[in-house]
Amino acid sequence: MMQRRKFIEKSCLATAGLMSISGMPFSKRALKDVVIGHGDYQYKVDVNWGKLNSERFPVKDCHEMVQDAKGRIILLTNHTKNNVLIYDKSGKLLHSWGSEYPGAHGLTLHDENGTEFLYICDNERHEVIKTTLDGKVVRVLPFPKETGKYQKKEAYIPTETAIAENGDIYVADGYGAQFITHYDSKGNIKNVFGGRGNEDHLFNNAHGICIDDRNPNDPILLITARQQNKLKRFQLDGTYIDSIDLPGAYICRPVIHNKNVYLATIWSGDGSEGTGFVSILDENNKLISAPGGSTPTYENEQLNPMHQTLKIFRHPHDVCIDEDENIYVAQWNSWNTYPIKLYRV
């Protein structure tokens, strides 16, 4: 949380010479011809996808995106004029709603017997809110006082949720005390694990979490330890399995699509401002492409440290992958810009 605050402060002092994403350093014409990424995962860039009238539909931070069963792209922002913007895949705005989520951060979509719901983590409200796709509140999970881990709600700053097949809910407290709270489908607490620390089973910035169901017979949890440049694997009961080392990559939420894991990488290298890219792992959890970043190379099974190579992204915060394997990239602290679309080539 301290590093996030430091970056916000630094952004306020940024020089006037810094340009918007669409102005970095490629011209719009040149960007149409730019292909980024590596190996079989390369993309053309559209920095104007989703661009709207900023007075009518402003964004502050574009935190996360999901795709619903109708193919619509749902974006969560922390601007209370419109916390949720719903697009079609071409970038046309279809609908907007929400004014109650000043700390809107995490967005998870879950299908419950054919009906889809959203789970919103709000940093400022210190709670998780379950809604319908049009914004009707269904349930609120308040700060988990009964766990004994928190004396006041301000210490609990949830960043992400993951929903298991049986409806169990896992909440990552990525900007708070770093615990993972495990609920049943009714909102009753079943377990708490993790916490702040640098040991294998603990976290330094448990920013993102997802259910890794690539092996349907043995689903597990993937949990980010962003400041440690690691993606940690746990059994659903909270037992630590192992870690995936991604040196130089400050990763956000893991997103499973087919056999790959996609991660917005908000910073790289030494964690300097404006150094983000996108990371793509294969079915063996090896980094195979880094659009906007350096070429992934392994020596003795260890990934060499990663860094940004092209100034296309500033602070990628989440990715959404559609059925054509195009990637939509939402960005935090990026001059109120709308998401960027990467077209698979």
GROMACS .gro file of C-alpha atoms in nm, residues 1-257:
model
  257
    1MET     CA    1   0.000   0.000   0.000
    2MET     CA    2   0.288   0.235   0.077
    3GLN     CA    3   0.440   0.186  -0.267
    4ARG     CA    4   0.102   0.256  -0.427
    5ARG     CA    5   0.074   0.580  -0.230
    6LYS     CA    6   0.429   0.676  -0.324
    7PHE     CA    7   0.348   0.629  -0.692
    8ILE     CA    8   0.035   0.843  -0.663
    9GLU     CA    9   0.239   1.120  -0.501
   10LYS     CA   10   0.507   1.095  -0.766
   11SER     CA   11   0.249   1.108  -1.046
   12CYS     CA   12   0.125   1.440  -0.913
   13LEU     CA   13   0.477   1.576  -0.954
   14ALA     CA   14   0.525   1.437  -1.303
   15THR     CA   15   0.665   1.681  -1.553
   16ALA     CA   16   0.445   1.845  -1.812
   17GLY     CA   17   0.649   1.672  -2.079
   18LEU     CA   18   0.492   1.334  -2.002
   19MET     CA   19   0.248   1.237  -2.274
   20SER     CA   20  -0.071   1.034  -2.275
   21ILE     CA   21  -0.058   0.668  -2.372
   22SER     CA   22  -0.172   0.746  -2.728
   23GLY     CA   23   0.119   0.990  -2.757
   24MET     CA   24   0.402   0.761  -2.641
   25PRO     CA   25   0.650   0.763  -2.844
   26PHE     CA   26   0.486   0.609  -3.151
   27SER     CA   27   0.259   0.807  -3.383
   28LYS     CA   28  -0.094   0.673  -3.427
   29ARG     CA   29  -0.004   0.562  -3.777
   30ALA     CA   30   0.307   0.382  -3.653
   31LEU     CA   31   0.111   0.209  -3.377
   32LYS     CA   32  -0.113   0.045  -3.635
   33ASP     CA   33   0.193  -0.138  -3.764
   34VAL     CA   34   0.351  -0.222  -3.430
   35VAL     CA   35   0.341  -0.588  -3.327
   36ILE     CA   36   0.431  -0.667  -2.968
   37GLY     CA   37   0.481  -0.992  -2.783
   38HIS     CA   38   0.687  -1.303  -2.847
   39GLY     CA   39   0.660  -1.642  -3.014
   40ASP     CA   40   0.304  -1.748  -3.094
   41TYR     CA   41   0.157  -1.472  -2.875
   42GLN     CA   42   0.197  -1.149  -3.067
   43TYR     CA   43  -0.046  -0.860  -3.095
   44LYS     CA   44  -0.132  -0.541  -3.277
   45VAL     CA   45  -0.212  -0.243  -3.057
   46ASP     CA   46  -0.528  -0.027  -3.048
   47VAL     CA   47  -0.481   0.253  -2.795
   48ASN     CA   48  -0.815   0.409  -2.890
   49TRP     CA   49  -1.033   0.111  -2.805
   50GLY     CA   50  -1.304   0.208  -2.559
   51LYS     CA   51  -1.221   0.578  -2.573
   52LEU     CA   52  -1.524   0.783  -2.463
   53ASN     CA   53  -1.633   1.138  -2.395
   54SER     CA   54  -1.445   1.194  -2.069
   55GLU     CA   55  -1.696   1.450  -1.945
   56ARG     CA   56  -1.992   1.215  -1.981
   57PHE     CA   57  -1.815   0.889  -1.899
   58PRO     CA   58  -1.501   0.971  -1.701
   59VAL     CA   59  -1.260   0.716  -1.558
   60LYS     CA   60  -1.013   0.765  -1.278
   61ASP     CA   61  -0.832   0.432  -1.258
   62CYS     CA   62  -0.937   0.150  -1.489
   63HIS     CA   63  -0.891  -0.130  -1.241
   64GLU     CA   64  -1.033  -0.454  -1.378
   65MET     CA   65  -1.229  -0.608  -1.667
   66VAL     CA   66  -1.432  -0.924  -1.725
   67GLN     CA   67  -1.636  -1.064  -2.014
   68ASP     CA   68  -1.991  -1.190  -1.963
   69ALA     CA   69  -2.175  -1.471  -2.140
   70LYS     CA   70  -2.308  -1.226  -2.400
   71GLY     CA   71  -1.954  -1.130  -2.495
   72ARG     CA   72  -1.974  -0.785  -2.336
   73ILE     CA   73  -1.662  -0.637  -2.178
   74ILE     CA   74  -1.731  -0.500  -1.828
   75LEU     CA   75  -1.486  -0.242  -1.691
   76LEU     CA   76  -1.462  -0.139  -1.326
   77THR     CA   77  -1.338   0.213  -1.246
   78ASN     CA   78  -1.317   0.409  -0.921
   79HIS     CA   79  -1.487   0.714  -1.069
   80THR     CA   80  -1.822   0.745  -0.893
   81LYS     CA   81  -1.993   0.909  -1.189
   82ASN     CA   82  -1.982   0.565  -1.354
   83ASN     CA   83  -1.811   0.284  -1.164
   84VAL     CA   84  -1.900   0.031  -1.432
   85LEU     CA   85  -1.875   0.076  -1.809
   86ILE     CA   86  -2.006  -0.203  -2.032
   87TYR     CA   87  -1.870  -0.225  -2.388
   88ASP     CA   88  -1.910  -0.448  -2.686
   89LYS     CA   89  -1.590  -0.595  -2.827
   90SER     CA   90  -1.554  -0.312  -3.078
   91GLY     CA   91  -1.530  -0.060  -2.796
   92LYS     CA   92  -1.881   0.079  -2.827
   93LEU     CA   93  -2.036   0.173  -2.493
   94LEU     CA   94  -2.355  -0.021  -2.421
   95HIS     CA   95  -2.436   0.074  -2.063
   96SER     CA   96  -2.295   0.236  -1.751
   97TRP     CA   97  -2.388   0.234  -1.384
   98GLY     CA   98  -2.255   0.281  -1.033
   99SER     CA   99  -2.185   0.572  -0.800
  100GLU     CA  100  -2.142   0.391  -0.468
  101TYR     CA  101  -1.791   0.248  -0.505
  102PRO     CA  102  -1.522   0.513  -0.442
  103GLY     CA  103  -1.258   0.246  -0.385
  104ALA     CA  104  -1.367   0.008  -0.661
  105HIS     CA  105  -1.071  -0.221  -0.724
  106GLY     CA  106  -1.144  -0.592  -0.777
  107LEU     CA  107  -1.400  -0.731  -1.022
  108THR     CA  108  -1.488  -1.100  -1.049
  109LEU     CA  109  -1.767  -1.252  -1.259
  110HIS     CA  110  -1.929  -1.577  -1.149
  111ASP     CA  111  -2.202  -1.784  -1.315
  112GLU     CA  112  -2.445  -1.931  -1.064
  113ASN     CA  113  -2.673  -2.182  -1.236
  114GLY     CA  114  -2.699  -1.971  -1.549
  115THR     CA  115  -2.718  -1.631  -1.378
  116GLU     CA  116  -2.406  -1.416  -1.370
  117PHE     CA  117  -2.304  -1.197  -1.079
  118LEU     CA  118  -2.025  -0.950  -1.012
  119TYR     CA  119  -1.810  -0.933  -0.699
  120ILE     CA  120  -1.664  -0.587  -0.636
  121CYS     CA  121  -1.382  -0.530  -0.386
  122ASP     CA  122  -1.395  -0.174  -0.257
  123ASN     CA  123  -1.079  -0.044  -0.087
  124GLU     CA  124  -1.249   0.256   0.074
  125ARG     CA  125  -1.562   0.076   0.190
  126HIS     CA  126  -1.348  -0.213   0.321
  127GLU     CA  127  -1.591  -0.474   0.196
  128VAL     CA  128  -1.690  -0.698  -0.093
  129ILE     CA  129  -2.018  -0.633  -0.272
  130LYS     CA  130  -2.200  -0.891  -0.484
  131THR     CA  131  -2.423  -0.739  -0.754
  132THR     CA  132  -2.622  -0.832  -1.059
  133LEU     CA  133  -2.478  -0.733  -1.396
  134ASP     CA  134  -2.691  -0.418  -1.391
  135GLY     CA  135  -2.578  -0.315  -1.044
  136LYS     CA  136  -2.841  -0.443  -0.801
  137VAL     CA  137  -2.676  -0.531  -0.471
  138VAL     CA  138  -2.729  -0.895  -0.371
  139ARG     CA  139  -2.495  -0.937  -0.073
  140VAL     CA  140  -2.226  -0.746   0.115
  141LEU     CA  141  -1.933  -0.918   0.285
  142PRO     CA  142  -1.810  -0.674   0.553
  143PHE     CA  143  -1.466  -0.675   0.707
  144PRO     CA  144  -1.417  -1.016   0.873
  145LYS     CA  145  -1.401  -0.906   1.237
  146GLU     CA  146  -1.492  -1.252   1.365
  147THR     CA  147  -1.161  -1.397   1.239
  148GLY     CA  148  -0.975  -1.207   1.510
  149LYS     CA  149  -0.725  -1.082   1.251
  150TYR     CA  150  -0.864  -0.728   1.237
  151GLN     CA  151  -0.941  -0.483   1.515
  152LYS     CA  152  -1.096  -0.224   1.285
  153LYS     CA  153  -1.231  -0.224   0.933
  154GLU     CA  154  -0.967   0.021   0.807
  155ALA     CA  155  -0.706  -0.255   0.845
  156TYR     CA  156  -0.893  -0.467   0.591
  157ILE     CA  157  -0.842  -0.353   0.231
  158PRO     CA  158  -0.964  -0.627  -0.005
  159THR     CA  159  -0.831  -0.626  -0.359
  160GLU     CA  160  -0.967  -0.941  -0.526
  161THR     CA  161  -1.202  -1.237  -0.503
  162ALA     CA  162  -1.208  -1.584  -0.655
  163ILE     CA  163  -1.515  -1.809  -0.663
  164ALA     CA  164  -1.483  -2.189  -0.658
  165GLU     CA  165  -1.714  -2.425  -0.845
  166ASN     CA  166  -1.906  -2.501  -0.523
  167GLY     CA  167  -1.964  -2.130  -0.464
  168ASP     CA  168  -1.697  -2.082  -0.199
  169ILE     CA  169  -1.555  -1.730  -0.199
  170TYR     CA  170  -1.189  -1.641  -0.144
  171VAL     CA  171  -1.104  -1.278  -0.067
  172ALA     CA  172  -0.747  -1.148  -0.092
  173ASP     CA  173  -0.667  -0.861   0.144
  174GLY     CA  174  -0.391  -0.731  -0.081
  175TYR     CA  175  -0.356  -0.381   0.064
  176GLY     CA  176  -0.428  -0.472   0.425
  177ALA     CA  177  -0.300  -0.746   0.653
  178GLN     CA  178  -0.248  -0.986   0.358
  179PHE     CA  179  -0.481  -1.262   0.477
  180ILE     CA  180  -0.695  -1.476   0.247
  181THR     CA  181  -1.045  -1.516   0.391
  182HIS     CA  182  -1.236  -1.823   0.274
  183TYR     CA  183  -1.618  -1.811   0.285
  184ASP     CA  184  -1.883  -2.063   0.191
  185SER     CA  185  -2.143  -1.969  -0.071
  186LYS     CA  186  -2.367  -1.819   0.199
  187GLY     CA  187  -2.098  -1.584   0.327
  188ASN     CA  188  -1.999  -1.785   0.636
  189ILE     CA  189  -1.625  -1.786   0.711
  190LYS     CA  190  -1.463  -2.129   0.677
  191ASN     CA  191  -1.093  -2.052   0.695
  192VAL     CA  192  -0.827  -1.780   0.704
  193PHE     CA  193  -0.470  -1.830   0.585
  194GLY     CA  194  -0.169  -1.632   0.471
  195GLY     CA  195  -0.084  -1.298   0.626
  196ARG     CA  196   0.200  -1.053   0.584
  197GLY     CA  197   0.553  -1.187   0.548
  198ASN     CA  198   0.820  -1.308   0.307
  199GLU     CA  199   0.794  -1.677   0.391
  200ASP     CA  200   0.658  -1.911   0.125
  201HIS     CA  201   0.309  -1.937   0.273
  202LEU     CA  202   0.284  -1.562   0.345
  203PHE     CA  203   0.245  -1.258   0.123
  204ASN     CA  204   0.391  -0.922   0.044
  205ASN     CA  205   0.102  -0.769  -0.151
  206ALA     CA  206  -0.149  -1.049  -0.211
  207HIS     CA  207  -0.292  -0.837  -0.487
  208GLY     CA  208  -0.476  -1.094  -0.699
  209ILE     CA  209  -0.630  -1.438  -0.668
  210CYS     CA  210  -0.801  -1.684  -0.902
  211ILE     CA  211  -0.912  -2.046  -0.925
  212ASP     CA  212  -0.675  -2.238  -1.151
  213ASP     CA  213  -0.901  -2.504  -1.299
  214ARG     CA  214  -0.677  -2.606  -1.587
  215ASN     CA  215  -0.669  -2.948  -1.423
  216PRO     CA  216  -1.040  -2.991  -1.352
  217ASN     CA  217  -0.968  -3.285  -1.125
  218ASP     CA  218  -0.743  -3.078  -0.901
  219PRO     CA  219  -0.834  -2.707  -0.896
  220ILE     CA  220  -0.599  -2.486  -0.695
  221LEU     CA  221  -0.556  -2.121  -0.602
  222LEU     CA  222  -0.316  -1.888  -0.779
  223ILE     CA  223  -0.233  -1.591  -0.556
  224THR     CA  224  -0.013  -1.296  -0.640
  225ALA     CA  225   0.272  -1.190  -0.413
  226ARG     CA  226   0.337  -0.878  -0.617
  227GLN     CA  227   0.624  -0.719  -0.427
  228GLN     CA  228   0.798  -1.056  -0.421
  229ASN     CA  229   0.763  -1.101  -0.800
  230LYS     CA  230   0.596  -1.435  -0.737
  231LEU     CA  231   0.277  -1.619  -0.820
  232LYS     CA  232   0.203  -1.860  -0.536
  233ARG     CA  233   0.004  -2.183  -0.561
  234PHE     CA  234  -0.218  -2.313  -0.281
  235GLN     CA  235  -0.463  -2.597  -0.230
  236LEU     CA  236  -0.822  -2.481  -0.183
  237ASP     CA  237  -0.788  -2.546   0.191
  238GLY     CA  238  -0.505  -2.291   0.213
  239THR     CA  239  -0.212  -2.533   0.209
  240TYR     CA  240   0.091  -2.387   0.032
  241ILE     CA  241   0.214  -2.581  -0.273
  242ASP     CA  242   0.492  -2.382  -0.442
  243SER     CA  243   0.580  -2.052  -0.609
  244ILE     CA  244   0.635  -1.938  -0.966
  245ASP     CA  245   0.922  -1.688  -0.977
  246LEU     CA  246   0.883  -1.396  -1.216
  247PRO     CA  247   1.184  -1.174  -1.138
  248GLY     CA  248   1.140  -0.812  -1.240
  249ALA     CA  249   0.763  -0.855  -1.293
  250TYR     CA  250   0.524  -0.690  -1.045
  251ILE     CA  251   0.216  -0.887  -1.136
  252CYS     CA  252  -0.150  -0.816  -1.067
  253ARG     CA  253  -0.440  -1.061  -1.090
  254PRO     CA  254  -0.380  -1.396  -1.265
  255VAL     CA  255  -0.638  -1.463  -1.538
  256ILE     CA  256  -0.684  -1.815  -1.674
  257HIS     CA  257  -0.776  -1.853  -2.042
   0.00000   0.00000   0.00000
